[in-house]
Coordinates of C-alpha atoms in Angstrom, one line a residue:
X1 CA 5.9 23.5 -33.5
X2 CA 9.6 23.8 -34.6
X3 CA 11.3 25.5 -37.6
X4 CA 13.5 23.8 -40.1
X5 CA 16.1 26.0 -41.9
X6 CA 13.9 29.0 -41.5
X7 CA 11.3 27.9 -44.1
X8 CA 10.0 24.5 -43.2
X9 CA 8.0 23.7 -40.0
X10 CA 7.1 20.6 -38.1
X11 CA 3.8 20.5 -36.3
X12 CA 2.6 18.0 -33.6
X13 CA 2.0 14.6 -35.1
X14 CA 5.2 14.8 -37.3
X15 CA 3.4 17.0 -39.9
X16 CA 5.7 18.8 -42.3
X17 CA 4.8 22.3 -43.5
X18 CA 6.3 24.4 -46.3
X19 CA 5.4 27.9 -47.7
X20 CA 2.8 27.6 -50.4
X21 CA 4.4 30.4 -52.5
X22 CA 7.6 28.4 -53.0
X23 CA 7.9 26.5 -56.3
X24 CA 9.7 23.5 -54.8
X25 CA 11.6 22.3 -51.8
X26 CA 15.0 23.8 -51.2
X27 CA 17.6 21.0 -51.2
X28 CA 18.7 21.9 -47.6
X29 CA 15.0 21.9 -46.4
X30 CA 14.4 18.6 -48.2
X31 CA 17.4 16.9 -46.5
X32 CA 16.4 18.4 -43.1
X33 CA 12.9 17.0 -43.5
X34 CA 14.3 13.6 -44.5
X35 CA 16.7 13.5 -41.6
X36 CA 13.9 14.3 -39.2
X37 CA 11.7 11.6 -40.7
X38 CA 14.6 9.1 -40.3
X39 CA 14.6 10.0 -36.6
X40 CA 10.8 9.5 -36.4
X41 CA 11.2 6.2 -38.2
X42 CA 12.9 4.8 -35.1
X43 CA 9.5 5.0 -33.3
X44 CA 7.7 3.6 -36.3
X45 CA 10.1 0.7 -36.5
X46 CA 9.8 0.1 -32.8
X47 CA 6.0 -0.2 -33.2
X48 CA 6.5 -2.7 -36.0
X49 CA 8.9 -4.7 -33.8
X50 CA 6.3 -4.7 -31.0
X51 CA 3.7 -5.9 -33.5
X52 CA 6.0 -8.7 -34.6
X53 CA 6.6 -9.8 -31.0
X54 CA 10.2 -8.4 -30.6
X55 CA 9.6 -6.5 -27.4
X56 CA 12.1 -4.6 -25.3
X57 CA 12.3 -7.3 -22.6
X58 CA 14.1 -9.6 -25.1
X59 CA 17.0 -7.0 -25.4
X60 CA 17.5 -6.3 -21.7
X61 CA 20.7 -7.3 -19.9
X62 CA 20.7 -10.9 -18.7
X63 CA 20.5 -11.6 -15.0
X64 CA 23.7 -12.8 -13.3
X65 CA 22.0 -15.3 -11.0
X66 CA 18.8 -17.4 -11.0
X67 CA 16.3 -18.1 -13.8
X68 CA 16.1 -15.6 -16.6
X69 CA 12.9 -16.1 -18.5
X70 CA 11.8 -13.6 -21.2
X71 CA 8.1 -13.9 -21.9
X72 CA 6.3 -11.7 -24.5
X73 CA 2.6 -11.1 -24.3
X74 CA 2.2 -10.0 -27.9
X75 CA -1.0 -8.1 -27.4
X76 CA -0.1 -5.5 -30.1
X77 CA -0.5 -8.2 -32.8
X78 CA -3.9 -9.2 -31.4
X79 CA -5.1 -5.6 -31.0
X80 CA -4.0 -4.6 -34.6
X81 CA -5.3 -7.6 -36.3
X82 CA -8.6 -7.6 -34.4
X83 CA -9.2 -3.9 -35.0
X84 CA -8.1 -4.0 -38.7
X85 CA -10.3 -7.1 -39.3
X86 CA -13.2 -5.2 -37.6
X87 CA -12.6 -2.2 -39.9
X88 CA -11.7 -3.8 -43.3
X89 CA -12.6 -7.4 -42.8
X90 CA -15.6 -6.7 -44.9
X91 CA -14.2 -4.6 -47.8
X92 CA -15.9 -1.2 -48.2
X93 CA -18.2 -0.8 -51.1
X94 CA -17.0 2.0 -53.5
X95 CA -19.5 2.7 -56.2
X96 CA -20.7 5.2 -58.8
X97 CA -24.3 5.8 -59.8
X98 CA -23.6 5.6 -63.5
X99 CA -23.7 2.0 -64.6
X100 CA -20.9 2.2 -67.2
X101 CA -18.6 4.3 -65.0
X102 CA -19.3 2.0 -62.0
X103 CA -18.3 -1.1 -64.1
X104 CA -15.1 0.7 -65.1
X105 CA -14.4 1.6 -61.5
X106 CA -14.9 -2.0 -60.3
X107 CA -12.7 -3.3 -63.0
X108 CA -9.9 -0.9 -62.0
X109 CA -10.2 -1.9 -58.4
X110 CA -10.1 -5.6 -59.2
X111 CA -7.1 -5.2 -61.6
X112 CA -5.1 -3.3 -59.0
X113 CA -6.2 -5.5 -56.0
X114 CA -7.3 -2.3 -54.4
X115 CA -9.2 -3.8 -51.5
X116 CA -6.2 -5.9 -50.5
X117 CA -4.0 -2.8 -50.6
X118 CA -6.5 -0.8 -48.7
X119 CA -6.4 -3.4 -46.0
X120 CA -2.6 -3.2 -45.8
X121 CA -2.8 0.6 -45.6
X122 CA -5.3 0.3 -42.8
X123 CA -3.0 -2.1 -40.9
X124 CA 0.0 0.3 -41.3
X125 CA -2.2 3.1 -40.0
X126 CA -3.0 1.0 -36.9
X127 CA 0.7 0.2 -36.4
X128 CA 2.4 3.5 -37.3
X129 CA -0.4 6.0 -37.1
X130 CA -0.2 6.8 -40.8
X131 CA 0.3 5.3 -44.2
X132 CA 0.6 6.6 -47.8
X133 CA -0.9 5.5 -51.1
X134 CA 0.5 6.9 -54.3
X135 CA -0.5 6.7 -58.0
X136 CA 1.9 6.0 -60.9
X137 CA 1.9 4.9 -64.5
X138 CA 3.4 1.5 -65.2
X139 CA 5.4 0.4 -68.3
X140 CA 2.2 0.0 -70.2
X141 CA 1.0 3.5 -69.3
X142 CA -1.7 2.0 -67.1
X143 CA -2.8 3.8 -63.9
X144 CA -1.7 1.8 -60.9
X145 CA -1.6 2.2 -57.1
X146 CA 1.0 1.3 -54.5
X147 CA 1.4 2.0 -50.8
X148 CA 4.4 3.2 -48.7
X149 CA 5.1 3.2 -44.9
X150 CA 6.2 6.3 -43.1
X151 CA 9.5 4.7 -42.4
X152 CA 10.7 5.6 -45.9
X153 CA 8.2 8.3 -47.1
X154 CA 6.6 11.5 -45.9
X155 CA 4.2 14.2 -47.1
X156 CA 4.9 17.9 -47.1
X157 CA 1.8 20.2 -46.8
X158 CA 1.6 23.9 -47.7
X159 CA 1.1 26.5 -44.9
X160 CA -2.4 27.6 -46.0
X161 CA -5.5 26.9 -43.9
X162 CA -6.4 24.1 -46.4
X163 CA -3.2 22.3 -45.8
X164 CA -2.9 21.1 -49.4
X165 CA -0.2 18.6 -50.3
X166 CA 2.9 20.4 -51.4
X167 CA 5.2 17.4 -52.2
X168 CA 5.5 13.7 -51.5
X169 CA 8.9 12.3 -50.9
X170 CA 10.1 8.7 -51.1
X171 CA 13.7 7.8 -50.2
X172 CA 16.0 4.8 -49.8
X173 CA 19.8 4.2 -49.3
X174 CA 21.7 3.5 -52.4
X175 CA 23.7 0.2 -51.8
X176 CA 26.6 1.2 -54.1
X177 CA 27.3 4.8 -53.0
X178 CA 25.8 4.6 -49.5
X179 CA 23.9 7.9 -50.2
X180 CA 20.3 8.6 -49.5
X181 CA 18.4 8.5 -52.8
X182 CA 14.8 9.4 -53.5
X183 CA 12.1 11.1 -55.5
X184 CA 10.1 14.2 -54.9
X185 CA 6.6 14.3 -56.4
X186 CA 5.1 17.8 -57.0
X187 CA 1.8 18.6 -58.7
X188 CA 3.5 19.5 -62.0
X189 CA 6.8 17.6 -62.0
X190 CA 8.8 14.8 -60.4
X191 CA 12.5 15.2 -59.3
X192 CA 15.1 12.7 -58.1
X193 CA 17.9 13.4 -55.7
X194 CA 21.0 11.6 -54.4
X195 CA 22.6 12.9 -51.3
X196 CA 22.4 16.7 -51.4
X197 CA 22.3 16.9 -55.2
X198 CA 18.9 17.3 -56.9
X199 CA 18.8 16.5 -60.6
X200 CA 18.0 19.4 -62.9
X201 CA 16.0 17.3 -65.4
X202 CA 12.3 17.3 -64.6
X203 CA 9.8 14.6 -65.3
X204 CA 6.3 15.6 -66.1
X205 CA 3.5 14.7 -63.7
X206 CA 0.4 13.9 -65.8
X207 CA -2.0 14.1 -62.9
X208 CA -1.5 17.8 -62.2
X209 CA -1.9 16.9 -58.5
X210 CA 0.6 15.5 -56.0
X211 CA 0.1 11.8 -56.8
X212 CA -0.1 10.6 -53.2
X213 CA -2.5 10.7 -50.2
X214 CA -1.8 10.3 -46.5
X215 CA -4.1 7.9 -44.6
X216 CA -4.6 8.2 -40.8
X217 CA -7.1 7.2 -38.2
X218 CA -6.9 10.3 -36.1
X219 CA -5.5 13.8 -36.3
X220 CA -2.8 13.0 -33.8
X221 CA -1.5 10.2 -36.1
X222 CA -1.4 7.7 -33.2
X223 CA -1.3 4.0 -33.7
X224 CA -3.9 1.8 -32.1
X225 CA -1.6 0.6 -29.3
X226 CA 0.6 3.7 -28.9
X227 CA -1.3 4.6 -25.6
X228 CA -0.7 1.2 -24.0
X229 CA 3.0 0.5 -24.9
X230 CA 4.1 1.0 -21.3
X231 CA 1.4 -1.3 -20.0
X232 CA 2.5 -4.0 -22.5
X233 CA 6.1 -3.6 -21.4
X234 CA 5.0 -4.0 -17.7
X235 CA 2.9 -7.0 -18.6
X236 CA 6.0 -8.6 -20.2
X237 CA 8.0 -7.9 -17.1
X238 CA 5.4 -9.3 -14.6
X239 CA 4.9 -12.5 -16.7
X240 CA 8.7 -13.0 -16.9
X241 CA 9.2 -12.4 -13.2
X242 CA 6.4 -14.9 -12.4
X243 CA 8.0 -17.5 -14.7
X244 CA 11.3 -16.9 -12.9
X245 CA 9.8 -17.4 -9.5
X246 CA 7.9 -20.5 -10.6
X247 CA 11.1 -22.0 -11.9
X248 CA 13.1 -21.0 -8.8
X249 CA 10.6 -22.6 -6.4
X250 CA 9.7 -25.4 -8.7
X251 CA 11.9 -28.0 -6.9
X252 CA 10.9 -28.1 -3.2
X253 CA 13.6 -29.1 -0.7
X254 CA 13.2 -31.9 1.9
X255 CA 14.7 -31.1 5.3
X256 CA 15.7 -33.9 7.7
X257 CA 16.7 -32.5 11.1
X258 CA 17.6 -34.4 14.3
X259 CA 17.4 -37.8 12.7
X260 CA 20.5 -40.0 12.2
X261 CA 20.6 -41.6 8.7
X262 CA 24.0 -43.2 9.2
X263 CA 23.2 -46.8 10.0
X264 CA 26.5 -48.3 8.8
X265 CA 28.6 -45.9 10.9
X266 CA 30.8 -44.6 8.1
X267 CA 30.0 -41.0 9.1
X268 CA 27.9 -40.4 6.0
X269 CA 24.2 -40.5 5.6
X270 CA 22.9 -43.5 3.8
X271 CA 20.5 -41.4 1.7
X272 CA 21.9 -39.8 -1.5
X273 CA 21.6 -36.0 -0.9
X274 CA 23.2 -35.0 -4.2
X275 CA 20.5 -34.1 -6.8
X276 CA 17.6 -34.9 -4.6
X277 CA 17.1 -31.4 -3.1
X278 CA 17.6 -32.6 0.6
X279 CA 18.8 -30.7 3.6
X280 CA 20.2 -33.0 6.3
X281 CA 21.5 -32.4 9.8
X282 CA 21.8 -35.2 12.5
X283 CA 23.1 -32.8 15.2
X284 CA 19.7 -31.6 16.3
X285 CA 17.8 -33.1 19.2
X286 CA 16.6 -36.5 18.0
X287 CA 13.5 -36.2 20.2
X288 CA 12.5 -33.3 18.0
X289 CA 13.3 -34.8 14.7
X290 CA 11.8 -32.9 11.8
X291 CA 11.1 -34.4 8.4
X292 CA 9.1 -32.2 6.0
X293 CA 9.3 -30.2 2.8
X294 CA 10.3 -26.5 3.0
X295 CA 7.3 -24.5 1.8
X296 CA 7.8 -21.8 -0.7
X297 CA 6.4 -18.3 -0.3
X298 CA 3.1 -17.8 -2.1
X299 CA 2.7 -14.5 -4.0
X300 CA 0.6 -16.1 -6.8
X301 CA -2.6 -14.2 -5.9
X302 CA -0.9 -10.8 -6.0
X303 CA 0.8 -11.7 -9.4
X304 CA -2.4 -12.9 -10.9
X305 CA -4.2 -9.8 -9.7
X306 CA -1.7 -7.4 -11.4
X307 CA -1.7 -9.5 -14.6
X308 CA -5.5 -9.3 -14.8
X309 CA -5.4 -5.6 -14.1
X310 CA -2.8 -4.9 -16.8
X311 CA -4.6 -7.0 -19.4
X312 CA -7.9 -5.3 -18.6
X313 CA -6.3 -1.8 -18.8
X314 CA -4.6 -2.5 -22.1
X315 CA -7.9 -3.4 -23.8
X316 CA -9.7 -0.6 -22.0
X317 CA -7.2 2.1 -22.9
X318 CA -6.7 0.9 -26.5
X319 CA -10.5 0.7 -26.9
X320 CA -10.2 -2.6 -28.7
X321 CA -12.5 -5.3 -27.4
X322 CA -11.1 -8.5 -26.0
X323 CA -13.2 -11.0 -27.9
X324 CA -11.8 -13.8 -25.7
X325 CA -13.2 -12.2 -22.6
X326 CA -15.8 -14.1 -20.6
X327 CA -18.3 -11.3 -21.3
X328 CA -18.5 -12.4 -24.9
X329 CA -18.8 -16.1 -24.0
X330 CA -22.0 -15.7 -21.9
X331 CA -25.6 -15.3 -23.0
X332 CA -25.5 -11.6 -23.2
X333 CA -28.2 -9.9 -25.3
X334 CA -27.4 -8.3 -28.6
X335 CA -27.8 -4.8 -27.1
X336 CA -25.4 -5.6 -24.3
X337 CA -22.8 -6.8 -26.7
X338 CA -23.2 -3.7 -28.8
X339 CA -22.4 -1.6 -25.7
X340 CA -19.3 -3.7 -25.0
X341 CA -18.2 -3.0 -28.6
X342 CA -19.2 0.7 -28.5
X343 CA -15.7 2.2 -27.8
X344 CA -14.2 0.2 -30.7
X345 CA -17.1 1.1 -33.0
X346 CA -16.7 4.8 -32.1
X347 CA -13.0 4.7 -32.9
X348 CA -13.8 2.8 -36.2
X349 CA -16.4 5.4 -37.1
X350 CA -13.9 8.2 -36.7
X351 CA -11.4 6.3 -38.8
X352 CA -14.0 5.7 -41.5
X353 CA -14.5 9.5 -41.8
X354 CA -10.8 10.0 -42.2
X355 CA -10.5 7.2 -44.8
X356 CA -13.5 8.5 -46.8
X357 CA -11.8 11.8 -47.2
X358 CA -8.5 10.2 -48.2
X359 CA -10.2 7.8 -50.6
X360 CA -12.0 10.7 -52.3
X361 CA -8.7 12.5 -52.8
X362 CA -7.1 9.3 -54.1
X363 CA -9.7 8.7 -56.7
X364 CA -9.5 12.3 -57.8
X365 CA -5.9 11.6 -58.7
X366 CA -6.9 8.3 -60.4
X367 CA -9.7 9.8 -62.5
X368 CA -7.5 12.8 -63.5
X369 CA -5.4 10.4 -65.7
X370 CA -8.5 10.0 -67.9
X371 CA -8.1 6.2 -68.1
X372 CA -10.5 4.7 -65.6
X373 CA -13.7 6.8 -66.2
X374 CA -14.5 9.4 -68.8
X375 CA -15.7 12.1 -66.3
X376 CA -12.8 13.4 -64.4
X377 CA -15.1 15.0 -61.8
X378 CA -16.7 11.6 -61.0
X379 CA -14.7 11.4 -57.7
X380 CA -17.3 13.9 -56.3
X381 CA -20.1 11.3 -56.9
X382 CA -18.4 8.4 -55.3
X383 CA -20.3 6.4 -52.7
X384 CA -18.4 4.8 -49.8
X385 CA -20.1 2.2 -47.7
X386 CA -18.0 0.8 -44.8
X387 CA -19.4 -2.3 -43.0
X388 CA -18.0 -3.1 -39.6
X389 CA -17.2 -6.8 -39.4
X390 CA -19.6 -8.1 -36.8
X391 CA -21.2 -11.6 -36.6
X392 CA -24.3 -11.7 -38.8
X393 CA -27.6 -12.8 -37.6
X394 CA -29.2 -13.9 -40.9
X395 CA -32.7 -14.0 -39.5
X396 CA -32.4 -10.5 -38.1
X397 CA -30.9 -9.2 -41.4
X398 CA -33.7 -10.8 -43.4
X399 CA -36.3 -9.3 -41.1
X400 CA -34.7 -5.9 -41.4
X401 CA -34.8 -6.1 -45.3
X402 CA -38.4 -7.1 -45.1
X403 CA -39.3 -4.2 -42.9
X404 CA -37.5 -1.8 -45.2
X405 CA -39.3 -3.1 -48.3
X406 CA -41.6 -0.4 -49.6
X407 CA -40.2 2.2 -47.2
X408 CA -36.9 2.9 -49.0
X409 CA -35.5 1.9 -52.4
X410 CA -34.2 -1.6 -52.8
X411 CA -30.6 -0.3 -53.3
X412 CA -30.8 1.7 -50.1
X413 CA -32.1 -1.3 -48.2
X414 CA -29.4 -3.5 -49.6
X415 CA -26.7 -0.9 -48.6
X416 CA -27.8 -1.4 -45.0
X417 CA -27.5 -5.2 -45.1
X418 CA -24.2 -7.1 -44.6
X419 CA -25.7 -10.0 -46.6
X420 CA -25.3 -8.2 -49.9
X421 CA -21.9 -7.2 -51.2
X422 CA -22.9 -5.2 -54.2
X423 CA -26.3 -3.5 -54.0
X424 CA -26.4 -2.4 -57.6
X425 CA -25.7 -5.9 -58.9
X426 CA -28.2 -7.3 -56.5
X427 CA -30.9 -5.0 -57.9
X428 CA -30.0 -5.9 -61.4
X429 CA -30.2 -9.6 -60.5
X430 CA -33.6 -9.2 -59.0
X431 CA -34.8 -7.3 -62.1
X432 CA -33.4 -10.0 -64.3
X433 CA -35.1 -12.8 -62.3
X434 CA -38.4 -10.9 -62.4
X435 CA -38.2 -10.4 -66.1
X436 CA -37.5 -14.2 -66.5
X437 CA -40.5 -15.0 -64.4
X438 CA -42.7 -12.7 -66.5
X439 CA -41.3 -14.3 -69.7
X440 CA -42.0 -17.8 -68.4
X441 CA -45.5 -16.8 -67.3
X442 CA -46.2 -15.4 -70.7
X443 CA -44.9 -18.5 -72.3
X444 CA -47.1 -20.7 -70.1
X445 CA -50.1 -18.4 -70.8
X446 CA -49.5 -18.6 -74.5
X447 CA -49.3 -22.4 -74.3
X448 CA -52.5 -22.5 -72.3
X449 CA -54.3 -20.3 -74.8
X450 CA -53.2 -22.5 -77.7
X451 CA -54.3 -25.5 -75.8
X452 CA -57.7 -24.0 -75.2
X453 CA -58.0 -23.1 -78.9
X454 CA -57.1 -26.6 -79.9
X455 CA -59.7 -28.0 -77.5
X456 CA -62.4 -25.7 -78.8
X457 CA -61.5 -26.7 -82.4
X458 CA -61.8 -30.4 -81.5
X459 CA -65.2 -29.8 -80.0
X460 CA -66.3 -27.9 -83.1
X461 CA -65.0 -30.7 -85.3
X462 CA -67.0 -33.3 -83.2
X463 CA -70.2 -31.2 -83.5
X464 CA -69.8 -31.0 -87.3
X465 CA -69.1 -34.7 -87.7
X466 CA -72.1 -35.5 -85.5
X467 CA -74.3 -33.1 -87.5
X468 CA -73.2 -34.7 -90.8
X469 CA -73.8 -38.2 -89.5
X470 CA -77.3 -37.2 -88.4
X471 CA -78.0 -35.5 -91.7
X472 CA -76.9 -38.6 -93.6
X473 CA -79.3 -40.8 -91.7
X474 CA -82.2 -38.5 -92.4
X475 CA -81.6 -38.6 -96.1
X476 CA -81.6 -42.4 -96.0
X477 CA -85.0 -42.4 -94.3
X478 CA -86.5 -40.2 -97.0

């Protein structure tokens, strides 16, 4: 922990703290926090460069002699995309029990492309270790959501045990003046600043809460590949060195010793030595003439061993499964594969708990605007259902649903199935289909009853006609 200007503090994980009894950030403390976050942004940007494939080896000083290959094993990109796809590849289901409020919630989510933005927030969390979502009102006074990276934004918490948000700061460099410019969001107001000058005019904050939430996957605010950055750098170095050696020894030399190739007597060998990688010397004993290729040293096994070890350790330490590994290509049982994925599932479960807390705080801000749902306290009733993106065995899923039938409610059973996106809608569809079947059955039943009545009427008519015919014939006989 370190102190900033006597009031502010910075905890491990780059967490900014400020006294809760202060009304707002002192301008000097604000600038100190911002300068410190700009320093931290170097590490954030370095992580992004690693994700994009711009690794440190590409910027090293070039070798003076010999081949100088620069190979990049962009495992950070694979690790981040694999883990993020595993976590948010299937969008989490966010619902409310009340039908009308749930429809309003889903409409707001769809209008704001919330699931897409949540996926980007999750990816930033994997790269940087943290990300921010903030709520604002657009030009039509509609409640909207956006996200920001920690390279140009940070959260300040109060110094209480609860660590409540004290202020959210976004900043950028003004292109005309060259000064750092930004906005500070408090629970009751919004202020702007340029350089060291904070504007006196306050903008009202209609949410009565700091309109931003920090998302992170662990309390240490570590990205998913932070622990393996040195291993990745070493893998780049070993691969580049191997490529240099392959290129260096690629063209083997033919040595011709003790054999005279000068048949025309001009003092020069008849063979063309230039460009053919040949070493020629006729001065050696002709009886011991030697014509063979010079063999290159073989260190391939050692290089391959260290490459395999580095790749294995990178996936092991990052706890993200290598889905291209031979272990996933064999006929392993489902339980065995679950154990191979266990470290990644444990890490995702911890991230799910952190995201659930952050999402509940976020919707508390959204509902406070009184535009999405009528009940401002509905954020407490939200249901979050995260589904880890694993291959689906349809037969097994169907069997599970059948076994749960009659044991739990249909909605609960559907929540545990990855075949169904929206349990509530699925229950409504089933009820609708059942009602349609009942209506059709009643219609067929009514038609059958009418047909039976018509048949009975026809039989009666036949009997009456027959009786009359018989009666008429009797009269004639009399």
